Coordinates of C-alpha atoms and ligand atoms in Angstrom, one line a residue:
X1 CA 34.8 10.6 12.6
X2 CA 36.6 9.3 15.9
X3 CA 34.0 8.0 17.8
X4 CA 35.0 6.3 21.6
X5 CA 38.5 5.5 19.0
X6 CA 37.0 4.0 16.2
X7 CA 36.8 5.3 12.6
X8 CA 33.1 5.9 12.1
X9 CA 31.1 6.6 8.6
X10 CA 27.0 6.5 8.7
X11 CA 27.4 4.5 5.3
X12 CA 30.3 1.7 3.7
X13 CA 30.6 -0.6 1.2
X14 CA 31.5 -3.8 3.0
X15 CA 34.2 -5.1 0.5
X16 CA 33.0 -8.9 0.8
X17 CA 30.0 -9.3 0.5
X18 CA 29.7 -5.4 -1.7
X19 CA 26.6 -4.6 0.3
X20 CA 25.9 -1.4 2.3
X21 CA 26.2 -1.0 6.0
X22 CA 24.5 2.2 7.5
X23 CA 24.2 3.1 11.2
X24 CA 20.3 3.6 12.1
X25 CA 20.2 6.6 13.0
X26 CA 16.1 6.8 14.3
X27 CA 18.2 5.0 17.0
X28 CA 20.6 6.7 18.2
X29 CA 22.0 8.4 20.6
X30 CA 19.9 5.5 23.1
X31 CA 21.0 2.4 20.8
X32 CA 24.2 2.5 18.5
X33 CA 22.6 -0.3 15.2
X34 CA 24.5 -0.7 12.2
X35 CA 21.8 -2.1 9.4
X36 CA 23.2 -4.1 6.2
X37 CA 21.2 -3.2 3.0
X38 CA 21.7 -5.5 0.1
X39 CA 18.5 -4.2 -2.4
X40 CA 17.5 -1.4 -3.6
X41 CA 14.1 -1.7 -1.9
X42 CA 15.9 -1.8 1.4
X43 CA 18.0 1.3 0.5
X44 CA 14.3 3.3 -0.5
X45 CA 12.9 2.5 3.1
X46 CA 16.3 3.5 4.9
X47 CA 15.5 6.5 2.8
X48 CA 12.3 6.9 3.4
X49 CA 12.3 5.6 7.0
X50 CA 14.9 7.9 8.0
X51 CA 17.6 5.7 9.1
X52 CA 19.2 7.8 7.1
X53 CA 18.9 11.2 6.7
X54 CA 20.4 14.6 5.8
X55 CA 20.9 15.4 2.3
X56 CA 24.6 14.4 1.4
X57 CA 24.1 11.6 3.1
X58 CA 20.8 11.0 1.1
X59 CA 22.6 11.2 -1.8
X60 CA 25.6 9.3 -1.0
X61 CA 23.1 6.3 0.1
X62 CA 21.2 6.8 -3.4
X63 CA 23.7 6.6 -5.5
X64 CA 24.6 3.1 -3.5
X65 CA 20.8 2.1 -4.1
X66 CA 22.1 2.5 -8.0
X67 CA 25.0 0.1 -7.5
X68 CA 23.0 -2.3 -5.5
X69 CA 20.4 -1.9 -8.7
X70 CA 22.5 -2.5 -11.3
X71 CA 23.7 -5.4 -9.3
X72 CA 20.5 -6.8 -9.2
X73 CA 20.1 -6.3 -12.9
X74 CA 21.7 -9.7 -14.0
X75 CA 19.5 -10.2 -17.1
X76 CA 21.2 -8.1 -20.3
X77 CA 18.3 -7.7 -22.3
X78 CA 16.5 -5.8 -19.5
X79 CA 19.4 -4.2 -17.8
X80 CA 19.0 -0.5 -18.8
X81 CA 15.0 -0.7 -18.4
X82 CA 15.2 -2.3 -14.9
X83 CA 17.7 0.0 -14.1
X84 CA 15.2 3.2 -15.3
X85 CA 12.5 1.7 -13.0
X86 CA 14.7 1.6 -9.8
X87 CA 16.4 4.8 -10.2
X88 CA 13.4 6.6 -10.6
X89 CA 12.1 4.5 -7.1
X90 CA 15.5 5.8 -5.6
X91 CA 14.7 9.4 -6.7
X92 CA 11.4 10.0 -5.4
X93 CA 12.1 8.1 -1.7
X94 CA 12.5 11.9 -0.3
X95 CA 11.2 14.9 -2.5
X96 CA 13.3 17.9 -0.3
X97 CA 17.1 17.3 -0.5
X98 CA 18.2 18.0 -4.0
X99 CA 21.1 15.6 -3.4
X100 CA 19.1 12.0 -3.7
X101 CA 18.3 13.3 -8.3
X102 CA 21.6 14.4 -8.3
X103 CA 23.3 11.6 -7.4
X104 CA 20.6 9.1 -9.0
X105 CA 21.0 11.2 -12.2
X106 CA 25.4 11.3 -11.8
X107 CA 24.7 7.5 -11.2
X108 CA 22.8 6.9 -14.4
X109 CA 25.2 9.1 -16.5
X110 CA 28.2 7.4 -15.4
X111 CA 26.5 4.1 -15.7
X112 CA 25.8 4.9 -19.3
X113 CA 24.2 2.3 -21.8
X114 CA 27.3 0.7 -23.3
X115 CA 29.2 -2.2 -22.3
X116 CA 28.2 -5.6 -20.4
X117 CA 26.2 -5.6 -17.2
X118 CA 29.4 -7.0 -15.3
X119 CA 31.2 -3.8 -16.9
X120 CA 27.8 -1.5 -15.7
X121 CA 28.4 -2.9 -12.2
X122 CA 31.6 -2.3 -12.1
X123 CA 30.9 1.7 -12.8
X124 CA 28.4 2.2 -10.7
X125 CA 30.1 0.8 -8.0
X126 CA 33.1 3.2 -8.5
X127 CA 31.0 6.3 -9.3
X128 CA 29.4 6.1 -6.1
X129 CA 32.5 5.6 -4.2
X130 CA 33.4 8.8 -6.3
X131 CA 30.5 10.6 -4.5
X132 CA 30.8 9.5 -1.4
X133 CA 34.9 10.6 -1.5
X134 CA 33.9 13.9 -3.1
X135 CA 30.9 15.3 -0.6
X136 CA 33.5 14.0 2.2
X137 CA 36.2 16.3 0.4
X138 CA 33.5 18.9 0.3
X139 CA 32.4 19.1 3.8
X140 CA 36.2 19.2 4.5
X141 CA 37.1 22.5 2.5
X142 CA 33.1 24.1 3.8
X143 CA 35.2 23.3 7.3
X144 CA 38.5 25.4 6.2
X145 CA 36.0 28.3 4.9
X146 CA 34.1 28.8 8.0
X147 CA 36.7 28.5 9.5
X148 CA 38.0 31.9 8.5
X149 CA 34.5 33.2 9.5
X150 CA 34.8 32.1 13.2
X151 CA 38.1 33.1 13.5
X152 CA 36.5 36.8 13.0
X153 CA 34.6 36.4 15.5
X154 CA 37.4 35.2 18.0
X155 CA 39.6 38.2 17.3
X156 CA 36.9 40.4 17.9
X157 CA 35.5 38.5 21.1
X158 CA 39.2 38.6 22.1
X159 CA 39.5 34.4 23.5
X160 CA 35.6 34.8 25.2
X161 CA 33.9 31.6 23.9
X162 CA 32.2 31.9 20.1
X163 CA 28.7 30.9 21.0
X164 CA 27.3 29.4 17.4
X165 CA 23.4 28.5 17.3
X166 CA 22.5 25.5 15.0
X167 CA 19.4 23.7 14.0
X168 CA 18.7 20.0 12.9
X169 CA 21.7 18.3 12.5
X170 CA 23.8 19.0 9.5
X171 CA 26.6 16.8 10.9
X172 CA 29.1 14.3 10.0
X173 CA 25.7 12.0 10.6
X174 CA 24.4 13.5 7.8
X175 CA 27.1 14.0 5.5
X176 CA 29.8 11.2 5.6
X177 CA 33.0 13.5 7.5
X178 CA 32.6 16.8 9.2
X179 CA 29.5 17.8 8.2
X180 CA 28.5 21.1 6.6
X181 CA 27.1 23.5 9.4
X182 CA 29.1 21.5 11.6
X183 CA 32.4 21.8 9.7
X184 CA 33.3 25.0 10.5
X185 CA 32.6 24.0 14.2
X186 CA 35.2 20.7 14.5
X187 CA 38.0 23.1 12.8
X188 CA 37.2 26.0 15.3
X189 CA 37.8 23.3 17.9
X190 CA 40.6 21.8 16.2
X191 CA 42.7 25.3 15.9
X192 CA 41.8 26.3 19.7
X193 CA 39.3 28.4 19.5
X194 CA 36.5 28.4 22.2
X195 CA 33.5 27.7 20.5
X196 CA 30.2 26.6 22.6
X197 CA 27.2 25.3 20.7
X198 CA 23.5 25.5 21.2
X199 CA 22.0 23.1 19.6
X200 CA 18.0 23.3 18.9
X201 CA 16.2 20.3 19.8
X202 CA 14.5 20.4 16.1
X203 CA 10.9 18.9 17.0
X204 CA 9.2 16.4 15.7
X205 CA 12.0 14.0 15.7
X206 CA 14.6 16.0 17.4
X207 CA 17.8 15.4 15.0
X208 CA 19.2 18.4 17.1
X209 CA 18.7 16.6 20.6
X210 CA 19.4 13.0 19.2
X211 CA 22.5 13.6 17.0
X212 CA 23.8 16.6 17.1
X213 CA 24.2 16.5 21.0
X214 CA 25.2 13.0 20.3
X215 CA 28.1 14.1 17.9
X216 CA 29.2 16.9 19.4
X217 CA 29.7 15.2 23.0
X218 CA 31.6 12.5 21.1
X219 CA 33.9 14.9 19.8
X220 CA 34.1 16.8 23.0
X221 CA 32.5 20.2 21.8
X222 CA 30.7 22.0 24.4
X223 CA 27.4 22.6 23.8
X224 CA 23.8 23.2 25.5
X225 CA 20.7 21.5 24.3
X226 CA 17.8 24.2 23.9
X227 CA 14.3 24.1 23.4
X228 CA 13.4 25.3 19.5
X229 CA 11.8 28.3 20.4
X230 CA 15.0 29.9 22.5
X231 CA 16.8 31.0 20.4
X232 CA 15.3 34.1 19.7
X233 CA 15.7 35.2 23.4
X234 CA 19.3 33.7 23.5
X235 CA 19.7 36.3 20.4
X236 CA 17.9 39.3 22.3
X237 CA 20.1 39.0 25.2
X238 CA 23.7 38.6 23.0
X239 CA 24.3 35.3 23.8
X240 CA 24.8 34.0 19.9
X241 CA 27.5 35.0 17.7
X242 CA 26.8 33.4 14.7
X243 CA 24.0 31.0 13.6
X244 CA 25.1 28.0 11.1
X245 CA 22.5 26.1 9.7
X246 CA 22.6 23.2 6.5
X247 CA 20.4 23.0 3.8
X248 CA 18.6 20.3 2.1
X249 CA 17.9 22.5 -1.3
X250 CA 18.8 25.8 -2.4
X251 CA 17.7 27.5 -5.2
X252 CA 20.4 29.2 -7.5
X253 CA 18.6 32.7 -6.4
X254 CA 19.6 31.1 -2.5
X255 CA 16.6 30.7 -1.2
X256 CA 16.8 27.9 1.3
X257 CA 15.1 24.9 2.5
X258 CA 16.2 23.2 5.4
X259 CA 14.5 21.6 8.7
X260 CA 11.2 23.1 9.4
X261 CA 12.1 26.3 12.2
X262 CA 15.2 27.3 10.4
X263 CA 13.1 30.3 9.1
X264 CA 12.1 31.3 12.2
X265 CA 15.9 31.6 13.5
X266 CA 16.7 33.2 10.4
X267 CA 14.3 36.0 11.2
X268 CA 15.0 36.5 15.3
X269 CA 18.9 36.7 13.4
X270 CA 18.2 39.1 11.4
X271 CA 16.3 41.5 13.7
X272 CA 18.7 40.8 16.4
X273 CA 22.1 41.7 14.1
X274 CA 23.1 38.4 14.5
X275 CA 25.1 36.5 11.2
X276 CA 22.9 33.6 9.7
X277 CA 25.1 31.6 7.8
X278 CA 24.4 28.5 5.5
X279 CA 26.7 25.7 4.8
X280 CA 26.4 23.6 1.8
X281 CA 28.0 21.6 -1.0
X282 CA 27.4 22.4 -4.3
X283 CA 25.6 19.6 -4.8
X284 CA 22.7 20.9 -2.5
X285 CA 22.1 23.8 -5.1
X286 CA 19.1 23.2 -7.5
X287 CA 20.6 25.1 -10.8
X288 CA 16.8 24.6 -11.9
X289 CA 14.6 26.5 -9.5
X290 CA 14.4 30.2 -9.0
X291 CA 11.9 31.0 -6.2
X292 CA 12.5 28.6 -3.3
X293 CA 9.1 29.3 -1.3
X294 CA 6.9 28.6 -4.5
X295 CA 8.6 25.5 -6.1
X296 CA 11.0 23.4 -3.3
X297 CA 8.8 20.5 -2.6
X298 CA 7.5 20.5 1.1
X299 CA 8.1 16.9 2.2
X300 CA 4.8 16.2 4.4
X301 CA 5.6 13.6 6.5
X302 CA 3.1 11.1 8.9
X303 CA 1.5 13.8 11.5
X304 CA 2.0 11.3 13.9
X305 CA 5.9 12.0 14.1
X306 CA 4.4 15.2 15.9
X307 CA 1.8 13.7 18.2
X308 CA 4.0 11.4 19.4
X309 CA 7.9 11.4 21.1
X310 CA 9.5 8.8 21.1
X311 CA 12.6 8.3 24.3
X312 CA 14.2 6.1 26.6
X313 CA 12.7 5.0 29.8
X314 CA 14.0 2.2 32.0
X315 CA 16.6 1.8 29.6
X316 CA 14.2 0.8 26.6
X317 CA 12.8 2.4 24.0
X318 CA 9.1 3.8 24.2
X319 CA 6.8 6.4 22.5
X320 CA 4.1 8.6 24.3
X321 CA 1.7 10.6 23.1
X322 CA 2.4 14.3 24.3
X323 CA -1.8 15.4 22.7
X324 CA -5.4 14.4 23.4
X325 CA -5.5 11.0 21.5
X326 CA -8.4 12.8 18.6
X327 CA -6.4 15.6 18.0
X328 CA -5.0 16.3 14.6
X329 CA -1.5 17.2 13.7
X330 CA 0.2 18.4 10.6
X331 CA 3.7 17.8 9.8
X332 CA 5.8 19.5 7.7
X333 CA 9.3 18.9 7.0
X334 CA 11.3 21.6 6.0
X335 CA 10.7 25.3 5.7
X336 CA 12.1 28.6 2.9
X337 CA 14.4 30.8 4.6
X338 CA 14.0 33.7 1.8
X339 CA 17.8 34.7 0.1
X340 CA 17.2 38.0 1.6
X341 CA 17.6 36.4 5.4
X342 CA 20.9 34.4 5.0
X343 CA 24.2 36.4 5.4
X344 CA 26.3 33.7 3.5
X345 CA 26.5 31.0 2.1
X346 CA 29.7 28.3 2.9
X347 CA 30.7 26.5 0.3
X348 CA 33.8 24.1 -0.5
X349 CA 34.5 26.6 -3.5
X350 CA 34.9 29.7 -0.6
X351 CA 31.9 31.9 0.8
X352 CA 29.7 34.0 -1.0
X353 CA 26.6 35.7 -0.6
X354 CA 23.0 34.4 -1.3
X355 CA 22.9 36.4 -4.4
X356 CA 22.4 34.6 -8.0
X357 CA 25.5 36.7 -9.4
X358 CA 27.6 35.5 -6.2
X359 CA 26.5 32.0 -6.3
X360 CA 27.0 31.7 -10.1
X361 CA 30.7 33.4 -9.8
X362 CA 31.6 30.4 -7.3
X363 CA 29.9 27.6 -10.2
X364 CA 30.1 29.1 -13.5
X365 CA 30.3 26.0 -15.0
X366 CA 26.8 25.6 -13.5
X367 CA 25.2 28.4 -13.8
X368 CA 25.5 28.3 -17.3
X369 CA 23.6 24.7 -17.8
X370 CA 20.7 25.8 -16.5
Ligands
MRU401 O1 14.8 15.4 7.6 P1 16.3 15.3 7.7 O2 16.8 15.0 9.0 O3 16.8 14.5 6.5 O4 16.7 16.8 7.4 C1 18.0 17.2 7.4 C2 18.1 18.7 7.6 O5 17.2 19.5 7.3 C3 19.4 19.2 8.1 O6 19.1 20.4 8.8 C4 20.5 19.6 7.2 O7 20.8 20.8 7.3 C5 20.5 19.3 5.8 S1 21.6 18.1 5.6 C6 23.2 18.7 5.9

């Protein structure tokens, strides 16, 4: 992405030294930090710590935490064992986004057990390269899709601005290029269309107010920063077109989970007519799981993400505590938007609906592994 004229990725491979370069992204949009990880340790607490986050991203940044592995791995003998152990670190850093066990599992398939170490290095290095490449092609194509979707919209609005609710941030920060429910967005812009963008703040740690404002500014999108709980009374009063949201897993019945408060938009979208669409790769789909609300892990994440916000005052970073000091908080991540809620799904194979027939007819090859 063009950011202030430079190229911009949230990951690389530096090609001297073959570490990893990331930009923090608990950061931004105050402090603009690029972090070098050379371990696969460091790449499990970016994981974990959120200096990365959304799920192709996730996955892109796993299947680097491989390569750095493998790297690692310099003793024969040991090489595939060692490599078990950190792969199944990798894996478990985040439970929600499907992406990190796909790509850790791709990784350890392309890997393989034959060959030298130096010739093991050399594969995982160019199968996550691969990934990255692909989930960039990906977003790309989910961008051409929805594209078709807003342009529906625009004829119908006859040139009055698309107004297009989103939640989190399922943007090219998250994603590598484009994004997913971003995609759609950038090529609406691209091809003229008017679109405006209210972006939901996403509490606790506000990917919505943090990065998506951040990105979308960059690019030169309008957009309006709202509160989470507006958008239902944006919806009453006609003042949203479409919603676009990502997703961190969805089952291949299409239930989804994504940031915790997608649901609720889902529902004020529904009873207010409005389209609730879904973006996603098809590596975001979990061919496994059939009932979204009872089997997509919840991540639970430190309650203290809610009791306190962290900002910018005086031009430096602080955090204050918004309850009384004993109270307890509860914090979970990401939330099931039920199939039955979602109007479509976008895909870089086309759009379909969030039906198992209509997902499997995009996949086949899929949806007949399971
Ligand atoms: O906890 P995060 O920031 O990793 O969660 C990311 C999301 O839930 C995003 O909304 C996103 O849609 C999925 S990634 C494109």
């Amino acid at each position: 992405m063009n950011v202030d004229g430079k190229n911009l990725r949230p990951i690389w491979l530096e090609e001297g030294t073959g570490n990893i370069k990331i930009i923090d992204q608990r950061k931004l949009p105050h402090e603009f930090s690029v972090v070098e990880l050379d371990t696969p340790e460091a790449v499990i607490t970016a994981i974990r710590e959120m200096y990365v986050r959304g799920a192709p991203l996730i996955g892109a940044t796993g299947a680097y935490g491989v390569y750095l592995a493998a790297r690692k791995c310099m003793d024969e003998r040991v090489f595939d064992d060692v490599l078990d152990r950190s792969c199944r670190d990798i894996r478990s850093a985040r439970p929600t986004a499907v992406n990190l066990a796909w790509a850790v599992d791709r990784m350890q398939a392309s890997i393989g057990i034959t060959g030298t170490a130096s010739e093991k290095i050399d594969r995982a290095r160019r199968e996550a390269d691969r990934i990255t490449e692909e989930e960039t092609e990906n977003c790309r194509r989910i961008g051409e899709h929805g594209l078709k979707l807003v342009e529906a919209i625009a004829r119908e609005k006859r040139g009055s601005a698309i107004n297009i609710l989103t939640h989190c941030n399922a943007g090219w920060l998250a994603c590598i290029e484009y994004g997913t429910a971003t995609a759609p967005i950038y090529a609406a812009a691209k091809s003229g269309i008017d679109v405006h963008v209210w972006v939901d703040e996403t509490r606790p740690l506000n990917q919505g107010a943090r990065l998506t404002a951040w990105e979308l500014g960059k690019a030169g999108i309008p957009h309006t920063l709202i509160a989470d709980n507006a958008g239902g009374h944006l919806m009453q009063h006609g003042m949203v077109d479409m919603v676009i949201v990502g997703t961190d897993r969805t089952t291949h019945t299409g239930d989804v989970a994504n940031k915790i408060g997608t649901y609720l938009k889902a529902l004020a979208a529904r009873d207010n007519g409005v389209p609730f669409y879904v973006a996603l790769p098809g590596s975001t789909f979990d061919w496994q799981l059939t009932d979204g609300l009872a089997q997509i892990p919840i991540e639970e994440r430190d309650p203290d993400e809610v009791r306190y916000v962290p900002g910018l005052k005086d031009g430096k970073m602080t955090s204050v505590c918004i309850c009384p000091a004993d109270s307890p908080a509860a914090n979970p991540a990401f939330d099931v938007t039920p199939a039955r809620l979602v109007t479509a799904f976008i895909t870089e194979r086309g759009v379909c609906e969030a039906t198992p027939e209509a997902i499997a007819g995009l996949f086949p090859e899929k949806a007949g592994h399971r």
